[in-house]
Short mmCIF file of C-alpha atoms and ligand atoms in Angstrom, two decimals:
data_model
loop_
_atom_site.label_atom_id
_atom_site.label_comp_id
_atom_site.label_asym_id
_atom_site.label_seq_id
_atom_site.Cartn_x
_atom_site.Cartn_y
_atom_site.Cartn_z
CA UNK A 1 -76.77 -82.25 -31.88
CA UNK A 2 -74.38 -80.14 -33.47
CA UNK A 3 -71.19 -79.27 -33.59
CA UNK A 4 -71.52 -75.44 -34.18
CA UNK A 5 -69.77 -73.41 -30.73
CA UNK A 6 -69.95 -70.16 -30.15
CA UNK A 7 -66.69 -68.67 -28.21
CA UNK A 8 -67.20 -64.97 -27.04
CA UNK A 9 -63.35 -63.39 -26.53
CA UNK A 10 -64.28 -60.22 -24.37
CA UNK A 11 -60.63 -58.57 -24.95
CA UNK A 12 -58.88 -55.61 -23.47
CA UNK A 13 -59.74 -53.38 -27.14
CA UNK A 14 -61.85 -55.35 -28.88
CA UNK A 15 -64.57 -57.73 -28.50
CA UNK A 16 -64.80 -60.89 -30.76
CA UNK A 17 -67.33 -63.44 -31.23
CA UNK A 18 -66.60 -67.06 -33.16
CA UNK A 19 -68.76 -69.69 -34.51
CA UNK A 20 -66.67 -73.02 -34.65
CA UNK A 21 -68.21 -75.98 -36.66
CA UNK A 22 -67.99 -79.60 -36.21
CA UNK A 23 -64.15 -79.66 -37.48
CA UNK A 24 -63.71 -76.71 -35.07
CA UNK A 25 -63.08 -74.20 -38.43
CA UNK A 26 -64.30 -70.53 -37.75
CA UNK A 27 -67.43 -70.56 -39.98
CA UNK A 28 -68.65 -67.19 -38.77
CA UNK A 29 -66.97 -64.01 -36.93
CA UNK A 30 -68.18 -60.84 -35.58
CA UNK A 31 -65.69 -57.99 -33.95
CA UNK A 32 -66.08 -54.51 -32.29
CA UNK A 33 -63.65 -51.70 -30.95
CA UNK A 34 -65.17 -50.26 -27.26
CA UNK A 35 -64.31 -46.80 -25.98
CA UNK A 36 -60.88 -46.97 -23.64
CA UNK A 37 -61.36 -44.27 -21.03
CA UNK A 38 -58.16 -42.54 -18.99
CA UNK A 39 -59.64 -39.73 -16.69
CA UNK A 40 -56.33 -39.73 -14.81
CA UNK A 41 -52.84 -40.70 -15.36
CA UNK A 42 -52.19 -44.50 -15.17
CA UNK A 43 -56.00 -44.94 -14.93
CA UNK A 44 -57.64 -47.48 -17.35
CA UNK A 45 -61.55 -47.71 -17.66
CA UNK A 46 -64.01 -49.69 -20.13
CA UNK A 47 -67.87 -48.94 -19.33
CA UNK A 48 -69.44 -52.26 -18.46
CA UNK A 49 -72.42 -50.70 -20.86
CA UNK A 50 -70.28 -50.97 -23.84
CA UNK A 51 -68.88 -54.20 -22.93
CA UNK A 52 -72.49 -55.60 -22.82
CA UNK A 53 -73.25 -54.40 -26.16
CA UNK A 54 -70.46 -55.27 -27.83
CA UNK A 55 -71.08 -58.80 -26.65
CA UNK A 56 -74.71 -59.17 -27.65
CA UNK A 57 -73.87 -57.07 -31.07
CA UNK A 58 -70.77 -59.41 -31.85
CA UNK A 59 -73.07 -62.39 -31.05
CA UNK A 60 -75.55 -61.78 -33.54
CA UNK A 61 -73.34 -60.80 -36.21
CA UNK A 62 -70.85 -63.95 -36.14
CA UNK A 63 -74.50 -65.81 -36.01
CA UNK A 64 -75.98 -64.10 -39.04
CA UNK A 65 -72.02 -64.61 -40.61
CA UNK A 66 -72.20 -68.20 -40.40
CA UNK A 67 -75.76 -67.96 -41.93
CA UNK A 68 -77.31 -69.93 -38.34
CA UNK A 69 -79.72 -68.79 -35.45
CA UNK A 70 -79.15 -69.60 -31.41
CA UNK A 71 -80.57 -72.73 -31.72
CA UNK A 72 -78.47 -74.79 -33.81
CA UNK A 73 -75.12 -73.43 -31.42
CA UNK A 74 -74.33 -76.68 -29.10
CA UNK A 75 -72.60 -74.87 -26.33
CA UNK A 76 -70.85 -71.25 -25.45
CA UNK A 77 -67.38 -70.66 -24.77
CA UNK A 78 -66.71 -67.25 -22.69
CA UNK A 79 -62.96 -66.45 -22.51
CA UNK A 80 -61.99 -62.58 -21.04
CA UNK A 81 -59.24 -59.53 -20.42
CA UNK A 82 -58.29 -61.12 -16.96
CA UNK A 83 -58.29 -59.24 -14.03
CA UNK A 84 -60.50 -56.27 -15.03
CA UNK A 85 -62.84 -56.04 -13.01
CA UNK A 86 -66.58 -55.02 -11.99
CA UNK A 87 -69.41 -54.18 -9.34
CA UNK A 88 -72.78 -54.22 -9.90
CA UNK A 89 -76.50 -54.05 -8.01
CA UNK A 90 -77.77 -57.57 -8.40
CA UNK A 91 -81.16 -56.56 -8.53
CA UNK A 92 -80.63 -53.79 -11.22
CA UNK A 93 -77.50 -54.96 -12.90
CA UNK A 94 -76.28 -52.08 -13.45
CA UNK A 95 -72.66 -51.42 -12.40
CA UNK A 96 -72.10 -48.88 -9.43
CA UNK A 97 -68.82 -47.53 -11.60
CA UNK A 98 -66.90 -48.37 -14.56
CA UNK A 99 -64.92 -51.47 -14.93
CA UNK A 100 -61.68 -51.33 -13.68
CA UNK A 101 -58.94 -51.92 -15.99
CA UNK A 102 -56.14 -54.92 -15.30
CA UNK A 103 -53.71 -52.12 -17.11
CA UNK A 104 -55.20 -49.76 -14.62
CA UNK A 105 -52.06 -48.56 -11.75
CA UNK A 106 -54.44 -46.38 -8.97
CA UNK A 107 -53.92 -48.66 -6.11
CA UNK A 108 -50.26 -48.62 -6.49
CA UNK A 109 -49.75 -46.63 -3.51
CA UNK A 110 -52.41 -49.38 -1.58
CA UNK A 111 -49.75 -52.57 -2.74
CA UNK A 112 -47.01 -50.25 -1.47
CA UNK A 113 -48.77 -49.95 2.14
CA UNK A 114 -49.61 -53.59 2.15
CA UNK A 115 -46.28 -54.67 1.12
CA UNK A 116 -44.63 -52.06 3.57
CA UNK A 117 -46.43 -54.01 6.19
CA UNK A 118 -44.91 -57.54 5.17
CA UNK A 119 -47.92 -58.69 3.79
CA UNK A 120 -46.58 -59.51 -0.08
CA UNK A 121 -45.00 -62.70 1.20
CA UNK A 122 -48.79 -63.69 2.72
CA UNK A 123 -50.07 -63.04 -0.77
CA UNK A 124 -47.90 -64.73 -2.67
CA UNK A 125 -47.62 -67.67 -0.67
CA UNK A 126 -51.73 -67.96 -1.29
CA UNK A 127 -52.25 -66.58 -4.64
CA UNK A 128 -49.04 -67.16 -6.56
CA UNK A 129 -49.06 -63.49 -7.50
CA UNK A 130 -47.45 -60.36 -6.16
CA UNK A 131 -48.78 -57.44 -4.67
CA UNK A 132 -49.30 -55.23 -7.99
CA UNK A 133 -52.04 -52.74 -9.20
CA UNK A 134 -52.07 -55.51 -11.99
CA UNK A 135 -54.24 -57.82 -9.97
CA UNK A 136 -58.20 -57.71 -9.68
CA UNK A 137 -58.12 -57.19 -5.46
CA UNK A 138 -56.89 -54.06 -4.33
CA UNK A 139 -58.93 -52.88 -7.10
CA UNK A 140 -62.56 -54.41 -5.15
CA UNK A 141 -60.97 -52.57 -2.16
CA UNK A 142 -60.84 -49.26 -4.27
CA UNK A 143 -64.48 -49.45 -5.44
CA UNK A 144 -65.34 -50.54 -1.94
CA UNK A 145 -63.87 -47.32 -0.31
CA UNK A 146 -63.95 -44.62 -2.70
CA UNK A 147 -67.45 -45.07 -4.67
CA UNK A 148 -70.29 -43.05 -2.35
CA UNK A 149 -72.54 -45.77 -1.02
CA UNK A 150 -71.01 -48.79 -2.24
CA UNK A 151 -69.49 -50.51 1.10
CA UNK A 152 -72.70 -50.09 2.88
CA UNK A 153 -74.45 -52.10 0.11
CA UNK A 154 -72.06 -54.30 -0.08
CA UNK A 155 -72.58 -55.00 3.15
CA UNK A 156 -76.18 -55.12 3.07
CA UNK A 157 -76.21 -58.34 0.31
CA UNK A 158 -77.34 -55.43 -3.07
CA UNK A 159 -74.38 -56.00 -4.50
CA UNK A 160 -72.21 -58.20 -6.52
CA UNK A 161 -68.45 -58.28 -8.11
CA UNK A 162 -66.42 -60.28 -10.16
CA UNK A 163 -63.94 -60.07 -12.87
CA UNK A 164 -65.70 -59.83 -17.19
CA UNK A 165 -66.42 -63.41 -17.50
CA UNK A 166 -68.75 -63.10 -14.09
CA UNK A 167 -70.56 -60.12 -14.69
CA UNK A 168 -71.41 -61.25 -18.40
CA UNK A 169 -72.86 -65.00 -17.32
CA UNK A 170 -75.01 -62.60 -14.97
CA UNK A 171 -76.37 -60.86 -17.52
CA UNK A 172 -75.85 -63.41 -20.27
CA UNK A 173 -78.51 -65.98 -17.57
CA UNK A 174 -80.69 -63.06 -17.15
CA UNK A 175 -79.05 -62.47 -13.45
CA UNK A 176 -79.68 -66.03 -12.14
CA UNK A 177 -76.35 -66.96 -12.16
CA UNK A 178 -72.90 -65.33 -10.22
CA UNK A 179 -69.91 -67.95 -11.04
CA UNK A 180 -66.47 -67.56 -12.50
CA UNK A 181 -64.00 -69.83 -13.33
CA UNK A 182 -60.78 -71.32 -11.64
CA UNK A 183 -58.40 -69.37 -14.26
CA UNK A 184 -60.13 -66.04 -13.25
CA UNK A 185 -60.53 -66.29 -9.95
CA UNK A 186 -56.66 -67.32 -9.82
CA UNK A 187 -56.13 -63.68 -10.78
CA UNK A 188 -57.81 -61.72 -8.40
CA UNK A 189 -55.18 -61.82 -5.72
CA UNK A 190 -57.96 -63.20 -3.16
CA UNK A 191 -57.95 -66.99 -3.98
CA UNK A 192 -55.85 -69.27 -3.02
CA UNK A 193 -54.82 -71.50 -5.18
CA UNK A 194 -53.49 -74.69 -3.40
CA UNK A 195 -57.19 -74.72 -2.11
CA UNK A 196 -59.19 -73.48 -4.94
CA UNK A 197 -61.05 -71.57 -2.31
CA UNK A 198 -61.67 -67.51 -1.34
CA UNK A 199 -59.06 -66.74 1.46
CA UNK A 200 -60.54 -65.48 4.56
CA UNK A 201 -57.69 -63.72 5.62
CA UNK A 202 -57.03 -61.96 2.39
CA UNK A 203 -60.52 -60.90 1.59
CA UNK A 204 -60.20 -59.42 5.55
CA UNK A 205 -56.78 -57.67 4.61
CA UNK A 206 -58.44 -56.17 1.11
CA UNK A 207 -61.47 -55.51 3.07
CA UNK A 208 -63.75 -57.40 0.82
CA UNK A 209 -66.69 -58.68 1.57
CA UNK A 210 -67.69 -62.86 0.74
CA UNK A 211 -70.63 -62.11 -0.52
CA UNK A 212 -70.32 -59.93 -3.19
CA UNK A 213 -67.47 -62.76 -4.82
CA UNK A 214 -69.01 -65.62 -7.38
CA UNK A 215 -69.45 -68.85 -6.80
CA UNK A 216 -65.49 -70.63 -8.51
CA UNK A 217 -66.30 -73.73 -11.12
CA UNK A 218 -63.92 -75.86 -13.28
CA UNK A 219 -63.12 -74.78 -16.69
CA UNK A 220 -65.47 -76.64 -17.81
CA UNK A 221 -68.43 -77.18 -16.36
CA UNK A 222 -72.21 -75.65 -16.37
CA UNK A 223 -72.10 -71.90 -15.79
CA UNK A 224 -76.07 -71.54 -16.74
CA UNK A 225 -78.11 -70.77 -19.67
CA UNK A 226 -78.63 -67.66 -22.06
CA UNK A 227 -82.08 -65.78 -21.53
CA UNK A 228 -84.30 -67.21 -24.55
CA UNK A 229 -84.95 -63.76 -25.18
CA UNK A 230 -81.77 -61.91 -25.55
CA UNK A 231 -80.46 -64.64 -29.01
CA UNK A 232 -83.83 -66.44 -29.63
CA UNK A 233 -83.42 -69.38 -27.92
CA UNK A 234 -81.24 -70.88 -25.10
CA UNK A 235 -77.52 -71.99 -25.26
CA UNK A 236 -75.88 -73.68 -22.56
CA UNK A 237 -72.71 -71.87 -20.91
CA UNK A 238 -70.38 -74.86 -20.71
CA UNK A 239 -66.28 -73.08 -21.03
CA UNK A 240 -64.88 -70.45 -19.06
CA UNK A 241 -61.37 -69.34 -18.64
CA UNK A 242 -58.67 -66.19 -19.22
CA UNK A 243 -57.78 -65.39 -22.10
CA UNK A 244 -54.47 -66.08 -21.62
CA UNK A 245 -55.33 -69.24 -20.13
CA UNK A 246 -57.56 -70.09 -22.77
CA UNK A 247 -55.00 -69.46 -25.70
CA UNK A 248 -52.09 -71.96 -23.87
CA UNK A 249 -56.02 -74.31 -24.33
CA UNK A 250 -56.42 -73.72 -27.90
CA UNK A 251 -52.62 -74.03 -28.21
CA UNK A 252 -52.77 -77.49 -27.08
CA UNK A 253 -50.52 -77.08 -24.36
CA UNK A 254 -51.84 -79.89 -22.37
CA UNK A 255 -48.47 -81.36 -21.03
CA UNK A 256 -46.50 -80.08 -18.40
CA UNK A 257 -43.39 -78.25 -20.26
CA UNK A 258 -45.03 -77.01 -23.09
CA UNK A 259 -45.23 -72.92 -23.14
CA UNK A 260 -47.04 -70.50 -25.60
CA UNK A 261 -46.41 -67.13 -25.75
CA UNK A 262 -49.50 -64.06 -27.31
CA UNK A 263 -48.12 -61.09 -28.75
CA UNK A 264 -50.90 -58.66 -29.08
CA UNK A 265 -51.09 -55.34 -26.72
CA UNK A 266 -49.16 -56.63 -24.59
CA UNK A 267 -47.25 -60.24 -24.38
CA UNK A 268 -48.20 -63.22 -22.16
CA UNK A 269 -45.76 -66.64 -21.53
CA UNK A 270 -47.31 -69.89 -19.98
CA UNK A 271 -45.94 -72.39 -18.98
CA UNK A 272 -47.73 -76.17 -18.41
CA UNK A 273 -46.18 -77.11 -15.07
CA UNK A 274 -48.54 -79.57 -14.94
CA UNK A 275 -49.62 -80.65 -11.33
CA UNK A 276 -47.28 -79.04 -9.58
CA UNK A 277 -47.43 -75.75 -8.45
CA UNK A 278 -44.05 -73.75 -8.85
CA UNK A 279 -43.02 -71.45 -6.88
CA UNK A 280 -41.25 -68.27 -8.44
CA UNK A 281 -38.25 -67.18 -7.19
CA UNK A 282 -37.80 -64.73 -10.13
CA UNK A 283 -40.78 -62.56 -9.88
CA UNK A 284 -42.54 -64.46 -11.87
CA UNK A 285 -46.67 -65.71 -11.11
CA UNK A 286 -47.97 -69.17 -10.09
CA UNK A 287 -51.48 -69.21 -11.93
CA UNK A 288 -54.17 -71.58 -12.47
CA UNK A 289 -53.90 -73.08 -16.35
CA UNK A 290 -57.22 -74.97 -16.19
CA UNK A 291 -59.23 -77.24 -13.61
CA UNK A 292 -60.93 -79.93 -15.35
CA UNK A 293 -63.01 -82.42 -13.58
CA UNK A 294 -61.81 -80.99 -10.26
CA UNK A 295 -58.13 -81.60 -11.37
CA UNK A 296 -55.90 -78.27 -11.22
CA UNK A 297 -53.51 -77.67 -13.67
CA UNK A 298 -50.83 -75.32 -13.24
CA UNK A 299 -48.57 -72.73 -14.53
CA UNK A 300 -45.93 -70.35 -14.59
CA UNK A 301 -47.16 -67.06 -16.18
CA UNK A 302 -44.65 -63.91 -17.23
CA UNK A 303 -46.81 -60.81 -17.93
CA UNK A 304 -44.89 -58.03 -20.28
CA UNK A 305 -47.31 -55.01 -20.46
CA UNK A 306 -46.26 -53.43 -23.54
CA UNK A 307 -45.93 -54.94 -26.78
CA UNK A 308 -47.70 -54.82 -29.86
CA UNK A 309 -48.87 -51.73 -27.84
CA UNK A 310 -45.38 -50.42 -28.84
CA UNK A 311 -46.33 -51.23 -32.58
CA UNK A 312 -49.04 -48.69 -32.26
CA UNK A 313 -46.49 -46.39 -31.10
CA UNK A 314 -44.53 -46.06 -34.13
CA UNK A 315 -47.89 -45.85 -36.04
CA UNK A 316 -49.84 -43.46 -33.86
CA UNK A 317 -47.15 -41.68 -31.38
CA UNK A 318 -43.95 -41.29 -33.63
CA UNK A 319 -45.75 -41.55 -37.15
CA UNK A 320 -43.17 -43.32 -38.46
CA UNK A 321 -45.39 -46.15 -40.25
CA UNK A 322 -48.32 -46.08 -41.83
CA UNK A 323 -50.16 -49.81 -40.40
CA UNK A 324 -48.39 -52.00 -37.89
CA UNK A 325 -47.52 -54.18 -40.36
CA UNK A 326 -45.06 -51.98 -41.81
CA UNK A 327 -42.74 -51.98 -39.09
CA UNK A 328 -41.50 -55.34 -40.26
CA UNK A 329 -40.67 -53.67 -43.60
CA UNK A 330 -38.96 -51.05 -41.99
CA UNK A 331 -37.13 -52.75 -39.57
CA UNK A 332 -35.32 -54.60 -42.36
CA UNK A 333 -34.34 -51.59 -43.68
CA UNK A 334 -32.16 -50.67 -40.51
CA UNK A 335 -28.27 -50.38 -39.94
CA UNK A 336 -27.08 -53.51 -38.95
CA UNK A 337 -24.16 -51.23 -37.75
CA UNK A 338 -26.04 -49.38 -34.99
CA UNK A 339 -26.96 -50.87 -32.02
CA UNK A 340 -29.98 -49.31 -30.44
CA UNK A 341 -32.26 -50.70 -27.63
CA UNK A 342 -35.71 -49.27 -26.47
CA UNK A 343 -36.62 -50.38 -22.79
CA UNK A 344 -40.48 -49.97 -23.77
CA UNK A 345 -41.53 -49.19 -19.52
CA UNK A 346 -44.44 -47.05 -20.93
CA UNK A 347 -46.36 -48.14 -18.23
CA UNK A 348 -43.69 -49.65 -16.33
CA UNK A 349 -41.92 -52.60 -16.72
CA UNK A 350 -43.67 -56.49 -15.86
CA UNK A 351 -41.93 -59.77 -15.45
CA UNK A 352 -39.48 -60.20 -14.42
CA UNK A 353 -38.62 -57.01 -13.13
CA UNK A 354 -41.94 -55.33 -12.05
CA UNK A 355 -40.94 -51.74 -11.73
CA UNK A 356 -44.19 -49.69 -12.07
CA UNK A 357 -42.38 -46.71 -11.33
CA UNK A 358 -39.75 -46.85 -14.75
CA UNK A 359 -40.28 -45.60 -17.91
CA UNK A 360 -39.60 -45.89 -21.42
CA UNK A 361 -36.26 -45.03 -22.69
CA UNK A 362 -34.02 -45.74 -25.61
CA UNK A 363 -30.31 -46.18 -26.03
CA UNK A 364 -27.41 -45.80 -28.70
CA UNK A 365 -28.66 -43.15 -30.69
CA UNK A 366 -26.16 -41.63 -33.05
CA UNK A 367 -26.55 -39.34 -35.59
CA UNK A 368 -27.08 -41.30 -37.89
CA UNK A 369 -30.38 -43.18 -35.87
CA UNK A 370 -33.28 -42.79 -38.07
CA UNK A 371 -36.66 -44.24 -38.19
CA UNK A 372 -35.66 -47.89 -39.32
CA UNK A 373 -33.25 -48.36 -36.15
CA UNK A 374 -36.20 -47.09 -34.43
CA UNK A 375 -38.36 -49.71 -35.50
CA UNK A 376 -36.33 -52.37 -35.47
CA UNK A 377 -35.12 -51.65 -31.57
CA UNK A 378 -39.09 -52.00 -30.67
CA UNK A 379 -39.70 -55.10 -32.40
CA UNK A 380 -36.39 -56.37 -30.87
CA UNK A 381 -37.74 -55.29 -27.64
CA UNK A 382 -40.42 -58.06 -27.88
CA UNK A 383 -37.79 -60.57 -28.31
CA UNK A 384 -35.49 -59.76 -25.47
CA UNK A 385 -38.38 -59.53 -23.29
CA UNK A 386 -39.45 -62.82 -24.17
CA UNK A 387 -36.07 -64.27 -23.23
CA UNK A 388 -36.15 -62.31 -20.07
CA UNK A 389 -39.45 -64.41 -19.33
CA UNK A 390 -38.27 -67.86 -20.39
CA UNK A 391 -34.77 -67.29 -18.81
CA UNK A 392 -36.58 -67.12 -15.39
CA UNK A 393 -38.74 -69.35 -15.92
CA UNK A 394 -35.79 -71.92 -16.86
CA UNK A 395 -34.54 -70.68 -13.61
CA UNK A 396 -37.74 -71.38 -11.74
CA UNK A 397 -38.76 -74.86 -13.47
CA UNK A 398 -35.08 -76.38 -14.33
CA UNK A 399 -36.50 -79.99 -14.41
CA UNK A 400 -39.70 -79.22 -16.43
CA UNK A 401 -38.98 -75.79 -18.19
CA UNK A 402 -36.66 -77.81 -20.79
CA UNK A 403 -38.74 -77.59 -23.88
CA UNK A 404 -37.40 -75.68 -26.73
CA UNK A 405 -40.41 -75.19 -28.94
CA UNK A 406 -42.61 -71.82 -28.47
CA UNK A 407 -45.74 -71.91 -29.56
CA UNK A 408 -46.93 -68.62 -30.83
CA UNK A 409 -50.02 -66.19 -31.27
CA UNK A 410 -51.85 -62.89 -31.53
CA UNK A 411 -51.94 -60.55 -34.12
CA UNK A 412 -48.21 -59.34 -33.56
CA UNK A 413 -47.03 -62.65 -34.68
CA UNK A 414 -48.87 -61.71 -38.54
CA UNK A 415 -44.83 -60.53 -38.48
CA UNK A 416 -42.06 -62.92 -40.20
CA UNK A 417 -39.97 -60.25 -39.47
CA UNK A 418 -40.31 -60.61 -35.70
CA UNK A 419 -41.03 -64.07 -35.17
CA UNK A 420 -37.29 -64.48 -37.30
CA UNK A 421 -36.26 -62.06 -34.63
CA UNK A 422 -37.80 -63.87 -31.95
CA UNK A 423 -36.29 -67.18 -33.17
CA UNK A 424 -32.71 -65.84 -33.34
CA UNK A 425 -32.44 -63.86 -29.80
CA UNK A 426 -34.20 -66.69 -27.91
CA UNK A 427 -31.77 -69.45 -29.68
CA UNK A 428 -34.87 -71.91 -30.32
CA UNK A 429 -37.39 -72.42 -32.60
CA UNK A 430 -40.61 -70.20 -32.64
CA UNK A 431 -43.68 -72.91 -34.19
CA UNK A 432 -46.38 -70.28 -35.57
CA UNK A 433 -49.58 -72.03 -35.74
CA UNK A 434 -52.58 -72.50 -38.90
CA UNK A 435 -55.21 -70.95 -36.34
CA UNK A 436 -54.55 -68.02 -34.93
CA UNK A 437 -57.37 -67.38 -32.71
CA UNK A 438 -56.45 -69.62 -30.30
CA UNK A 439 -58.21 -67.95 -27.30
CA UNK A 440 -61.33 -68.32 -29.24
CA UNK A 441 -60.60 -72.08 -29.75
CA UNK A 442 -59.24 -72.67 -26.51
CA UNK A 443 -63.06 -71.48 -24.60
CA UNK A 444 -64.46 -72.68 -28.11
CA UNK A 445 -63.04 -76.29 -27.13
CA UNK A 446 -63.88 -76.82 -23.33
CA UNK A 447 -67.12 -75.50 -24.50
CA UNK A 448 -67.38 -78.32 -27.45
CA UNK A 449 -65.59 -81.04 -25.10
CA UNK A 450 -67.96 -80.36 -22.25
CA UNK A 451 -70.95 -80.97 -24.80
CA UNK A 452 -69.77 -83.72 -25.75
CA UNK A 453 -69.69 -82.21 -29.63
CA UNK A 454 -66.03 -82.47 -30.23
CA UNK A 455 -63.38 -84.21 -28.99
CA UNK A 456 -61.12 -84.62 -26.16
CA UNK A 457 -57.87 -83.03 -25.13
CA UNK A 458 -55.67 -85.59 -27.17
CA UNK A 459 -57.36 -85.82 -30.51
CA UNK A 460 -58.03 -81.78 -29.85
CA UNK A 461 -54.31 -81.30 -29.20
CA UNK A 462 -53.46 -83.94 -32.59
CA UNK A 463 -55.66 -81.30 -34.60
CA UNK A 464 -52.86 -78.74 -33.84
CA UNK A 465 -51.62 -77.53 -37.27
CA UNK A 466 -47.86 -75.84 -37.89
CA UNK A 467 -48.21 -73.09 -40.41
CA UNK A 468 -44.29 -72.27 -39.88
CA UNK A 469 -41.40 -72.83 -38.24
CA UNK A 470 -38.48 -70.18 -37.36
CA UNK A 471 -35.33 -71.22 -36.86
CA UNK A 472 -32.46 -69.48 -35.07
CA UNK A 473 -29.89 -67.97 -38.18
CA UNK A 474 -28.07 -64.96 -35.85
CA UNK A 475 -25.11 -66.28 -34.46
CA UNK A 476 -23.74 -66.82 -31.25
CA UNK A 477 -21.38 -63.85 -30.84
CA UNK A 478 -24.22 -61.51 -32.19
CA UNK A 479 -26.74 -62.67 -29.81
CA UNK A 480 -24.36 -62.30 -27.12
CA UNK A 481 -23.51 -59.00 -27.85
CA UNK A 482 -27.44 -58.20 -28.17
CA UNK A 483 -28.09 -59.37 -25.25
CA UNK A 484 -25.32 -58.11 -23.47
CA UNK A 485 -26.36 -54.71 -24.58
CA UNK A 486 -30.23 -55.10 -23.90
CA UNK A 487 -29.67 -55.75 -20.44
CA UNK A 488 -27.62 -52.64 -19.73
CA UNK A 489 -30.71 -50.29 -21.15
CA UNK A 490 -33.04 -52.69 -18.93
CA UNK A 491 -30.46 -51.80 -15.78
CA UNK A 492 -30.44 -48.16 -16.97
CA UNK A 493 -34.04 -48.06 -17.31
CA UNK A 494 -34.91 -49.65 -13.96
CA UNK A 495 -35.55 -47.31 -11.05
CA UNK A 496 -34.25 -50.05 -8.50
CA UNK A 497 -31.14 -52.16 -9.42
CA UNK A 498 -31.77 -56.32 -10.59
CA UNK A 499 -31.16 -58.76 -8.12
CA UNK A 500 -30.48 -61.40 -9.92
N1 LIG B 601 -47.96 -57.46 -38.74
C1 LIG B 601 -47.78 -56.72 -37.52
N2 LIG B 601 -46.59 -56.07 -36.93
C2 LIG B 601 -46.19 -55.94 -35.92
N3 LIG B 601 -47.08 -55.39 -34.88
C3 LIG B 601 -48.37 -56.14 -35.18
C4 LIG B 601 -48.70 -56.72 -36.55
N4 LIG B 601 -50.10 -56.97 -36.92
C5 LIG B 601 -50.50 -56.53 -35.63
N5 LIG B 601 -49.63 -55.70 -34.79
C6 LIG B 601 -49.86 -55.35 -33.50
O1 LIG B 601 -50.90 -56.10 -32.94
C7 LIG B 601 -51.66 -56.38 -31.60
C8 LIG B 601 -52.90 -56.25 -31.83
O2 LIG B 601 -53.02 -58.04 -31.15
P1 LIG B 601 -54.31 -58.58 -30.86
O3 LIG B 601 -53.96 -59.96 -30.53
O4 LIG B 601 -55.48 -58.19 -31.95
O5 LIG B 601 -54.52 -57.70 -29.58
P2 LIG B 601 -55.34 -57.52 -28.70
O6 LIG B 601 -56.10 -58.83 -28.39
O7 LIG B 601 -54.29 -57.15 -27.34
O8 LIG B 601 -56.56 -56.54 -28.68
C9 LIG B 601 -51.70 -54.38 -32.13
O9 LIG B 601 -50.86 -53.85 -30.94
C10 LIG B 601 -50.79 -54.10 -33.19
O10 LIG B 601 -50.11 -52.91 -32.87
O1 LIG B 602 -57.19 -58.71 -23.64
P1 LIG B 602 -55.94 -59.34 -23.94
O2 LIG B 602 -55.52 -59.89 -25.43
O3 LIG B 602 -54.91 -57.48 -23.96
O4 LIG B 602 -55.61 -59.90 -22.36
C1 LIG B 602 -54.95 -59.23 -21.05
C2 LIG B 602 -54.74 -60.23 -19.98
O5 LIG B 602 -55.66 -60.74 -20.22
C3 LIG B 602 -54.25 -59.27 -18.96
O6 LIG B 602 -53.88 -60.11 -18.31
#
């Protein structure tokens, strides 16, 4: 059988499909952006039909780019924006409403109400997550309670619901298979990550009928075959993982203590904790890194909502750069004597603060502050936030989180300036691999290894190659001064007091 594997990476702002050959090299790609909908303040939606058509189009484009046909592909791996939910009719496959995106804050009041009833501990204990609108559970509740006729139809068994992977698999298999994988399930606020099962108590608290939800499979498993009419041949879907987990796999962070951080729109740091379910005392998330052959590997995760999005703000909002890559060039010109700090809490702050009400702020402005200092403060904010996450990880897991090296990926790591700044602020090496499409590669590896056309974990891990290592150059005194400045800035931005 051929070693060609197709990876579908359904992200927040675009969909990518990449064909990898038997040597795990990308040989064909397709990419398509799709519209974002902001129907009210803090609301973010996607049209599921846009997502679907972008998937079909990019798969065809990637096959064409590789000069291959569907029959040449041994397996498909799917990776996706996590937490985003779709609910659809099981007969027609039509969604009952737009997808509610992970960034959407419409269920903030419901989360506060549940917290007020003292229920956060119950959710955290079972799911490893927090009561925040970020996760899927309250989004399902919202659809059931706010879209006309939906609760009745759900109770009559007419509807299905799930994260983006489930919706895509349902469509790709011609409406035959309603499945998801353990990593996606672990982001819903409804899945007990210790028992590896949907949790009846949580389903009941959030009023979500069990029948809506998919069967939960391993990350490498049989997820069905694509309908022949779609691409010209049936292709088995053999790997599925949420995008940050897929990046963890693509970075070959298979050993406990290994750590990756992805810098796209947001930033997501994932630390492999092996078979140990580390329960965070510092408002990080405990989550499933992957589940292979029925064995669950856990992770600690820190999620930052704004990373590259702040660079987009420099470009589109402030209009002080023409393209993202100019941010580093401009930051390099900043006056070293000025200590300017940007706290990019544009949609509140994620881990470890979880302050939905905080909003962005900038500190230390003088008459001499200009675009260069804004650019530097923006890029530095990504490094400072990463440092906050890594410190929380060390406090949560002192025995395991000693690994000093951080593997990085995502669009923003193209910036040498930002990567050097990251190494300086972390006081640790930052490793940038040759393959930056690690998310797609991780999903492809799940499928390729399951199809027995790609190597197992050990050989795959050995193929990971370093493109450049950034090592700290900043002096201890300067680092301490800058960190203090950052912490003061965060303290002044939060709507509630910092607890640590
Ligand atoms: N050279 C660069 N310097 C700084 N930021 C960059 C650079 N290139 C891209 N970015 C940022 O990276 C993000 C895109 O990364 P990507 O991994 O494609 O994100 P996503 O998958 O979340 O859409 C954008 O927010 C962009 O502003
Ligand atoms: O699609 P991305 O790369 O912005 O990732 C989104 C995350 O999965 C949200 O948890």
